[in-house]
Short mmCIF file of C-alpha atoms in Angstrom, two decimals:
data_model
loop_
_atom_site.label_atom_id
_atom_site.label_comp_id
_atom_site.label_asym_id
_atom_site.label_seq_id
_atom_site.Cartn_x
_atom_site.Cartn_y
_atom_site.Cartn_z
CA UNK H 1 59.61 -35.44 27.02
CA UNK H 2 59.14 -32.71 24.70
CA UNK H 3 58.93 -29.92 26.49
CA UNK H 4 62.79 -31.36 27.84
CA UNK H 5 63.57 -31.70 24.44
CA UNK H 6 62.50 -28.48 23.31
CA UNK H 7 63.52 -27.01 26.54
CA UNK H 8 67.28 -27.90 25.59
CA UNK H 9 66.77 -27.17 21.53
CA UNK H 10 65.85 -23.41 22.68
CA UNK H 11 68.89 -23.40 25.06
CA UNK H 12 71.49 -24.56 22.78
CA UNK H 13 69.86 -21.96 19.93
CA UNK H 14 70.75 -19.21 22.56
CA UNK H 15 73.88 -20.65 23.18
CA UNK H 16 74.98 -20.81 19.47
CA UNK H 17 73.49 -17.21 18.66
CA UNK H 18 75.77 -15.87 22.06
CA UNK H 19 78.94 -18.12 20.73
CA UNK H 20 78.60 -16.19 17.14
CA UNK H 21 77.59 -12.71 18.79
CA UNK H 22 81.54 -13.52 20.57
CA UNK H 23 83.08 -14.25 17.42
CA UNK H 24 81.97 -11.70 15.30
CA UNK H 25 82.93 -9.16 18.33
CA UNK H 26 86.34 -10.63 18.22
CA UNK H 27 87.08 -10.83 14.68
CA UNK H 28 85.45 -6.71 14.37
CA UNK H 29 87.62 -5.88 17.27
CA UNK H 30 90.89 -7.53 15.04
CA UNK H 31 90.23 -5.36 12.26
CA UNK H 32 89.82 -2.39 14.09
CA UNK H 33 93.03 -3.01 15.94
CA UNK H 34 94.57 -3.09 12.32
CA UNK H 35 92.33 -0.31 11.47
CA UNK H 36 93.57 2.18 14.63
CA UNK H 37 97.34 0.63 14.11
CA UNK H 38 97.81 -0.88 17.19
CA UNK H 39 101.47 -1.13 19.10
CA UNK H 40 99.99 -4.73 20.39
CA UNK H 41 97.26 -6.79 20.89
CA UNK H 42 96.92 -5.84 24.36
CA UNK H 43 96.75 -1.82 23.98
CA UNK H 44 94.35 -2.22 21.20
CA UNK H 45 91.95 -4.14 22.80
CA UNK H 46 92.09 -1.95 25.59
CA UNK H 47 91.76 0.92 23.54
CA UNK H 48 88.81 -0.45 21.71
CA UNK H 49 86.69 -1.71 24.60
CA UNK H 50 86.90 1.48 26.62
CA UNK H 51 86.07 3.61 23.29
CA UNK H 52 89.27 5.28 23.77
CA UNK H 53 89.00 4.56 19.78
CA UNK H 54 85.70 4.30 18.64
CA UNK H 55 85.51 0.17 17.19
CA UNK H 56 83.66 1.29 13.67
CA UNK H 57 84.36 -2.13 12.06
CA UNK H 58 83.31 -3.80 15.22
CA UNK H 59 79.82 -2.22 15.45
CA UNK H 60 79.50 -2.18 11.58
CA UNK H 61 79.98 -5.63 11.48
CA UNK H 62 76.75 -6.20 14.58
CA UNK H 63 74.95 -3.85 12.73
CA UNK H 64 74.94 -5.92 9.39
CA UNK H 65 74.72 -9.32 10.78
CA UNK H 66 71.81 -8.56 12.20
CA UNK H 67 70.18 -7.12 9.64
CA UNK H 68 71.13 -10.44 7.41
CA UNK H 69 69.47 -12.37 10.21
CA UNK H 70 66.64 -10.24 10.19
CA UNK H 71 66.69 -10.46 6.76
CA UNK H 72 66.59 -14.59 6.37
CA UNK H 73 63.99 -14.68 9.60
CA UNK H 74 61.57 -13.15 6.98
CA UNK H 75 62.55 -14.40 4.00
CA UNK H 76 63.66 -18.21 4.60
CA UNK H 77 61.00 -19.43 2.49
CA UNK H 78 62.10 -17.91 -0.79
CA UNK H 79 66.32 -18.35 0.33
CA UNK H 80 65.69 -22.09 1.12
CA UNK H 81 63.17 -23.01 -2.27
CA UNK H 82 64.91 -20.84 -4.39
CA UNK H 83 66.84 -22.69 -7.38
CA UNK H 84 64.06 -24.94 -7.93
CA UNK H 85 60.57 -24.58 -8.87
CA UNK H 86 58.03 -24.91 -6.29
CA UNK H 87 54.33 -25.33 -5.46
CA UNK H 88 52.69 -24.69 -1.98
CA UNK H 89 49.85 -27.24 -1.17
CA UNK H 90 47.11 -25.50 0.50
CA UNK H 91 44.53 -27.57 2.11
CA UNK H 92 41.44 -27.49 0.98
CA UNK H 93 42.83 -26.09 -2.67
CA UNK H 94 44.66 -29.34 -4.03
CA UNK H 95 44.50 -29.58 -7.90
CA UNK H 96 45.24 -33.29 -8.45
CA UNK H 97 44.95 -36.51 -6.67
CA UNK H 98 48.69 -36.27 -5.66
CA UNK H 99 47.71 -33.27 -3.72
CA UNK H 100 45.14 -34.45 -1.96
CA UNK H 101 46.67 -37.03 -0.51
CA UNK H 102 50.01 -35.39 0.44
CA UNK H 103 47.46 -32.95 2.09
CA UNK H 104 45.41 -35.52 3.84
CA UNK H 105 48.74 -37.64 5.37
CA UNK H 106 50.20 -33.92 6.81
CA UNK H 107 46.46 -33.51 8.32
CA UNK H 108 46.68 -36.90 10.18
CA UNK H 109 49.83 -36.50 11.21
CA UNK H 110 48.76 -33.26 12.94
CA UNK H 111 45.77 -34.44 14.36
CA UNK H 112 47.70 -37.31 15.77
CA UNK H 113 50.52 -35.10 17.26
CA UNK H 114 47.79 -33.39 18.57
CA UNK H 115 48.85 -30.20 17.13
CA UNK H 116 47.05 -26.41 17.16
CA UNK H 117 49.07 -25.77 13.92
CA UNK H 118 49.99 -27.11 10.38
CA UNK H 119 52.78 -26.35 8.74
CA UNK H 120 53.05 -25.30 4.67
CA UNK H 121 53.73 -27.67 2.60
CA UNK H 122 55.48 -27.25 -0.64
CA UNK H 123 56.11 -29.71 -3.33
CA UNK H 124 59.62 -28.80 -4.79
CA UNK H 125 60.98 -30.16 -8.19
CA UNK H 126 63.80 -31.92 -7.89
CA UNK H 127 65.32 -34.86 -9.73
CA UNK H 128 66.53 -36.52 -6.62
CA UNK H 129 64.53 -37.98 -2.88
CA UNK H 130 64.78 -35.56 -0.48
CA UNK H 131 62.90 -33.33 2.07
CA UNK H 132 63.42 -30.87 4.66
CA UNK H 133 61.49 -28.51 7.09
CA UNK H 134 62.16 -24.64 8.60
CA UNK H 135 61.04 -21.90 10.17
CA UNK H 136 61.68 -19.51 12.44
CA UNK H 137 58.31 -20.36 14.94
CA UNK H 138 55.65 -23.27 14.84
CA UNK H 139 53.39 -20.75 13.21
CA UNK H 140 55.38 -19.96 10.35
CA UNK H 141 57.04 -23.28 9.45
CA UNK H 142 57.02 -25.41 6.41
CA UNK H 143 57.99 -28.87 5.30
CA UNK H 144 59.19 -29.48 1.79
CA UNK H 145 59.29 -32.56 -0.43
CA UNK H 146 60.99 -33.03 -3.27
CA UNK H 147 59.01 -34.54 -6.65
CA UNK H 148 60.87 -37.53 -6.94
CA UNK H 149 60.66 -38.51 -3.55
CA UNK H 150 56.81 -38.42 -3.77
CA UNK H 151 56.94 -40.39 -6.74
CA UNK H 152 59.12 -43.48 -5.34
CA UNK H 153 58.17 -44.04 -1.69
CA UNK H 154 54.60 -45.80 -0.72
CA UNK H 155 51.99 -43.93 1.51
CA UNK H 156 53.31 -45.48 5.02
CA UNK H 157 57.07 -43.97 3.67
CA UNK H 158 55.79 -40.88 2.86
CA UNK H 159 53.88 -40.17 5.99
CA UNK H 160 57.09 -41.58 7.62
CA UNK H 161 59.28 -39.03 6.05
CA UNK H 162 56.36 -35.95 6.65
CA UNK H 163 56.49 -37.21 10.62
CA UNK H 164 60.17 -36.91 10.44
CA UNK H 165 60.03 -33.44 9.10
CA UNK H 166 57.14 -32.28 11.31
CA UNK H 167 59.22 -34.08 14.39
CA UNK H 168 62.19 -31.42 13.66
CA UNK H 169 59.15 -28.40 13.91
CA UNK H 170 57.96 -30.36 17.44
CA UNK H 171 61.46 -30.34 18.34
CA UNK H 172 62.23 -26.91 17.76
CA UNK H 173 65.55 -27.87 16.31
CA UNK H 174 64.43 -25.92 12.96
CA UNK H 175 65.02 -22.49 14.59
CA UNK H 176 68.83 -23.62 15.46
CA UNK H 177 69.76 -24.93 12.53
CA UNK H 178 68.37 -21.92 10.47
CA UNK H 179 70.41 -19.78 12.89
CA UNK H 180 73.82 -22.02 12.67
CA UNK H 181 73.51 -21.88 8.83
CA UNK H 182 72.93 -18.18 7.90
CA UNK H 183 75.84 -17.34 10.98
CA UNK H 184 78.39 -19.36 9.85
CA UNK H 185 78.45 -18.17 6.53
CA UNK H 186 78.19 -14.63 7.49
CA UNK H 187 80.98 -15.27 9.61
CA UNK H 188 83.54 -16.83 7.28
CA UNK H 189 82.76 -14.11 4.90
CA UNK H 190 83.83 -11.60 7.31
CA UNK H 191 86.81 -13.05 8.00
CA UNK H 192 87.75 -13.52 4.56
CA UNK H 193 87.19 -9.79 3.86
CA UNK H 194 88.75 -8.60 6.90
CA UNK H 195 92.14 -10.31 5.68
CA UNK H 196 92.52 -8.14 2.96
CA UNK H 197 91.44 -4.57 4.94
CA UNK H 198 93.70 -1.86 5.41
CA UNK H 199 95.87 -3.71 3.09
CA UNK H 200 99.65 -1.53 2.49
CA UNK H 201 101.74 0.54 4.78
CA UNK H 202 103.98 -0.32 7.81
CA UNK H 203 101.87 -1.49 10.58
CA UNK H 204 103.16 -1.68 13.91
CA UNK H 205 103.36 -5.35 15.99
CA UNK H 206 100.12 -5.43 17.48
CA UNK H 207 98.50 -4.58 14.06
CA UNK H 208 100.49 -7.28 12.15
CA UNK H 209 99.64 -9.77 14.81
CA UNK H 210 95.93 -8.86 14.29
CA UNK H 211 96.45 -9.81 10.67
CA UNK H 212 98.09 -13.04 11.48
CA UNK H 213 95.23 -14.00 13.63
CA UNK H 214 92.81 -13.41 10.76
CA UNK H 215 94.50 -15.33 8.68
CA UNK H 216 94.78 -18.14 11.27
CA UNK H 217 90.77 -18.18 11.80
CA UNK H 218 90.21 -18.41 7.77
CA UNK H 219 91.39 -21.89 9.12
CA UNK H 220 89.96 -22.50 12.00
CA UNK H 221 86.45 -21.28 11.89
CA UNK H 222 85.77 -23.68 8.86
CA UNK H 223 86.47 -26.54 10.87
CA UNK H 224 84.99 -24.79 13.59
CA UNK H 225 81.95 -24.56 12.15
CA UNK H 226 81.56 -28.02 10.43
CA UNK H 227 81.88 -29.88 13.46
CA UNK H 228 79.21 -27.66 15.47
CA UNK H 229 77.08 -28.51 12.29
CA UNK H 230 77.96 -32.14 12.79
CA UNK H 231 77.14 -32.50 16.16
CA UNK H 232 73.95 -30.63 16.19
CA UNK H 233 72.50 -32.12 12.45
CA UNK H 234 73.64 -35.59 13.63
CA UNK H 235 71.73 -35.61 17.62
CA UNK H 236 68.53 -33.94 15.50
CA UNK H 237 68.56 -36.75 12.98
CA UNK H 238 68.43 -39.30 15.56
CA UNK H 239 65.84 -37.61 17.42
CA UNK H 240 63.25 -36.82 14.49
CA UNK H 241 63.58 -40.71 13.41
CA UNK H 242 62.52 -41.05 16.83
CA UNK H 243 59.79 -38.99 16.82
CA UNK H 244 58.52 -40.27 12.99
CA UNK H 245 58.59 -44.11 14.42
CA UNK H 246 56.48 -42.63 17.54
CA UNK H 247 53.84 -40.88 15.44
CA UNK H 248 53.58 -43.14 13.06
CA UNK H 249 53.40 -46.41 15.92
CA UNK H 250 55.78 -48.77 13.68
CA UNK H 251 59.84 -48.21 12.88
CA UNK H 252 59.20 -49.79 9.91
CA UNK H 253 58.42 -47.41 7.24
CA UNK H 254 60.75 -44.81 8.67
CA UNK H 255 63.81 -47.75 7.74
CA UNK H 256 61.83 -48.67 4.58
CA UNK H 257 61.86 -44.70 3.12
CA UNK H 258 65.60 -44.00 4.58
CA UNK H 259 66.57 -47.82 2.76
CA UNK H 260 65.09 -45.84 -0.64
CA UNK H 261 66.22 -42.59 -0.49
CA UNK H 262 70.17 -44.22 0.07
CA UNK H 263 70.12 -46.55 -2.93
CA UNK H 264 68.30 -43.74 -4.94
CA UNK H 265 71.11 -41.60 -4.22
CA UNK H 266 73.75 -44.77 -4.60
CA UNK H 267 72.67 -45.32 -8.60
CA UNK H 268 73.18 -41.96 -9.16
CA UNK H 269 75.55 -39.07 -8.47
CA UNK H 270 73.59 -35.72 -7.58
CA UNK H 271 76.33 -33.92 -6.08
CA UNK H 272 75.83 -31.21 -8.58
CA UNK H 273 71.64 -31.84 -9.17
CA UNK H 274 71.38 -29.07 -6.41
CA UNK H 275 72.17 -25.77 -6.79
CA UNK H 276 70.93 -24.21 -3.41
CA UNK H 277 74.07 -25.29 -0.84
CA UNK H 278 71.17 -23.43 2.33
CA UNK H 279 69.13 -26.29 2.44
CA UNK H 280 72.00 -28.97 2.81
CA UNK H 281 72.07 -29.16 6.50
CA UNK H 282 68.23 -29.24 6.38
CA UNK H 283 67.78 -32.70 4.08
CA UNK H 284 66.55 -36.13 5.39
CA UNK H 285 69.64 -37.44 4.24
CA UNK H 286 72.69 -35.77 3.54
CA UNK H 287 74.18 -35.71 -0.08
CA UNK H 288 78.32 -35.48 1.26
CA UNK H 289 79.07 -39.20 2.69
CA UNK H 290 82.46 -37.29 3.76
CA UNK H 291 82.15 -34.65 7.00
CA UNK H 292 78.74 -35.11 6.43
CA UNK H 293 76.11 -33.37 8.91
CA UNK H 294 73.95 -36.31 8.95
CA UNK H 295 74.62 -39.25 10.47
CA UNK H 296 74.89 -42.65 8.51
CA UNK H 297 71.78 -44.42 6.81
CA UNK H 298 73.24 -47.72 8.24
CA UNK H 299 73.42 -46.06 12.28
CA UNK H 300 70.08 -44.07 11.74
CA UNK H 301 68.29 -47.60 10.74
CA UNK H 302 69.93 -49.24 13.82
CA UNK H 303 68.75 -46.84 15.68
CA UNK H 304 65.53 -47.02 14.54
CA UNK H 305 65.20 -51.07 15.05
CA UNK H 306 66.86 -50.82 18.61
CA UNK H 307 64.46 -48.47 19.62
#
């Protein structure tokens, strides 16, 4: 079952990285067209792909995305703690009692996955329940949990919530939504930029049409986006309650934690608490209750007592 499951997770990563790769190609090649001046769509595209006209925006464009993926491969750890202050648990090297038992629960839970590795785990301050895992390869991954969720959920919740996060690194769902984060933003900042390019003068149809299609996609690829975040958050949610309630033998404290972390959030607002919008898509539970990219507590718990 997991080697399906991670089969398809690694597919649909490909698939989302070769979607983006098409977009960014497209919107380059729109600028350029308004770049080179073009009489219409159709001659400038032509012009562009057969390097009649060198596409300078176009290959710019590659060449920095890549180098901000690049760039977040190796440095997720610091982009997705930063705002907050942060401690890394390292086994063996716990300090207090809390440690050491955070420590020991992520230890069972690998030994009972039957894992060869362990992820980091970090203990993040936060005045709100949350937690999240990433990483760009088992090796390298991490699972994060904030302070006040430690201090308000029981042992069995805790290792419920650690066995949720550690099911996304089984999955290999954190690799996809790392990607689908750091490209979407890239993306709408291009497009947003490439609006107001080569800005002035009398620009011929095809060039003004170019424009108009920018201007359409500052739209479009919002909405775009937020619904391919939906749908892939939402399936992974499902799935890593799933896999929490099979490590852990019992449904039970996966609802019980979930039931928590809801009402903790419903006494309070913390729409604001968190100044690090990266990490959103990554959460146990998901702060927006409107176009959310998690799915509700009430269908996740149903879920969870059907299964």
């Amino acid at each position: 079952m997991f080697e399906r499951v991670i089969a398809e997770n690694r597919l649909k990563t490909q698939c989302v990285i070769a979607i983006y790769i098409a977009i960014f190609v497209f919107i380059g090649l729109l600028v350029d067209i308004i770049r080179i001046n073009a009489p219409s769509l159709s001659v400038g595209f032509y012009a562009l792909i057969t390097f009649q006209q060198f596409p300078v925006v176009t290959f710019c464009l590659l060449l920095v995305a890549s180098g901000i993926v690049l760039l977040v491969i190796s440095n997720f750890k610091g982009i997705l703690l930063s705002g907050n202050e942060y401690k890394e648990i390292k086994y063996g090297y716990e300090l207090s009692i809390q440690e050491r038992e955070l420590s020991t629960i992520l230890e069972e839970l690998v030994k009972e996955a039957g894992l060869d590795y362990r992820p980091k785990l970090y203990l993040m301050e936060a005045p709100f329940m949350n937690a999240f895992a990433s990483g760009w390869r088992e090796d390298n991954s991490l699972i994060a949990l904030t302070t006040t969720l430690v201090k308000n959920l029981q042992r069995e919740e805790l290792k419920a919530v650690m066995a949720h996060e550690l099911s996304h690194i089984r999955h290999g769902d954190i690799r996809l939504t790392l990607m689908v984060g750091v490209l979407s933003n890239i993306m709408l900042l291009v497009v947003n930029y490439g609006v107001y390019m080569f800005l002035g003068g009398s620009r011929q149809r095809g060039a003004n049409l170019a424009r108009g299609l920018l201007i359409a996609l500052q739209f479009i690829l919002p909405l775009f986006t937020l619904v391919l975040q939906m749908f892939l958050s939402r399936s992974r949610e499902y799935m890593a309650d799933s896999g929490a309630a099979y490590l852990m033998g019992d449904s039970k404290p996966m609802i019980k934690a979930l039931q928590k972390i809801s009402n903790h959030y419903a006494q309070s607002d913390f729409s604001t608490s968190d100044q690090n919008p990266t990490r959103a898509a990554l959460y146990i539970f998901g702060i927006k209750e409107i176009f959310s990219t998690h799915p509700s507590i009430e269908n996740r718990i149903r879920a969870l007592m059907n299964r």
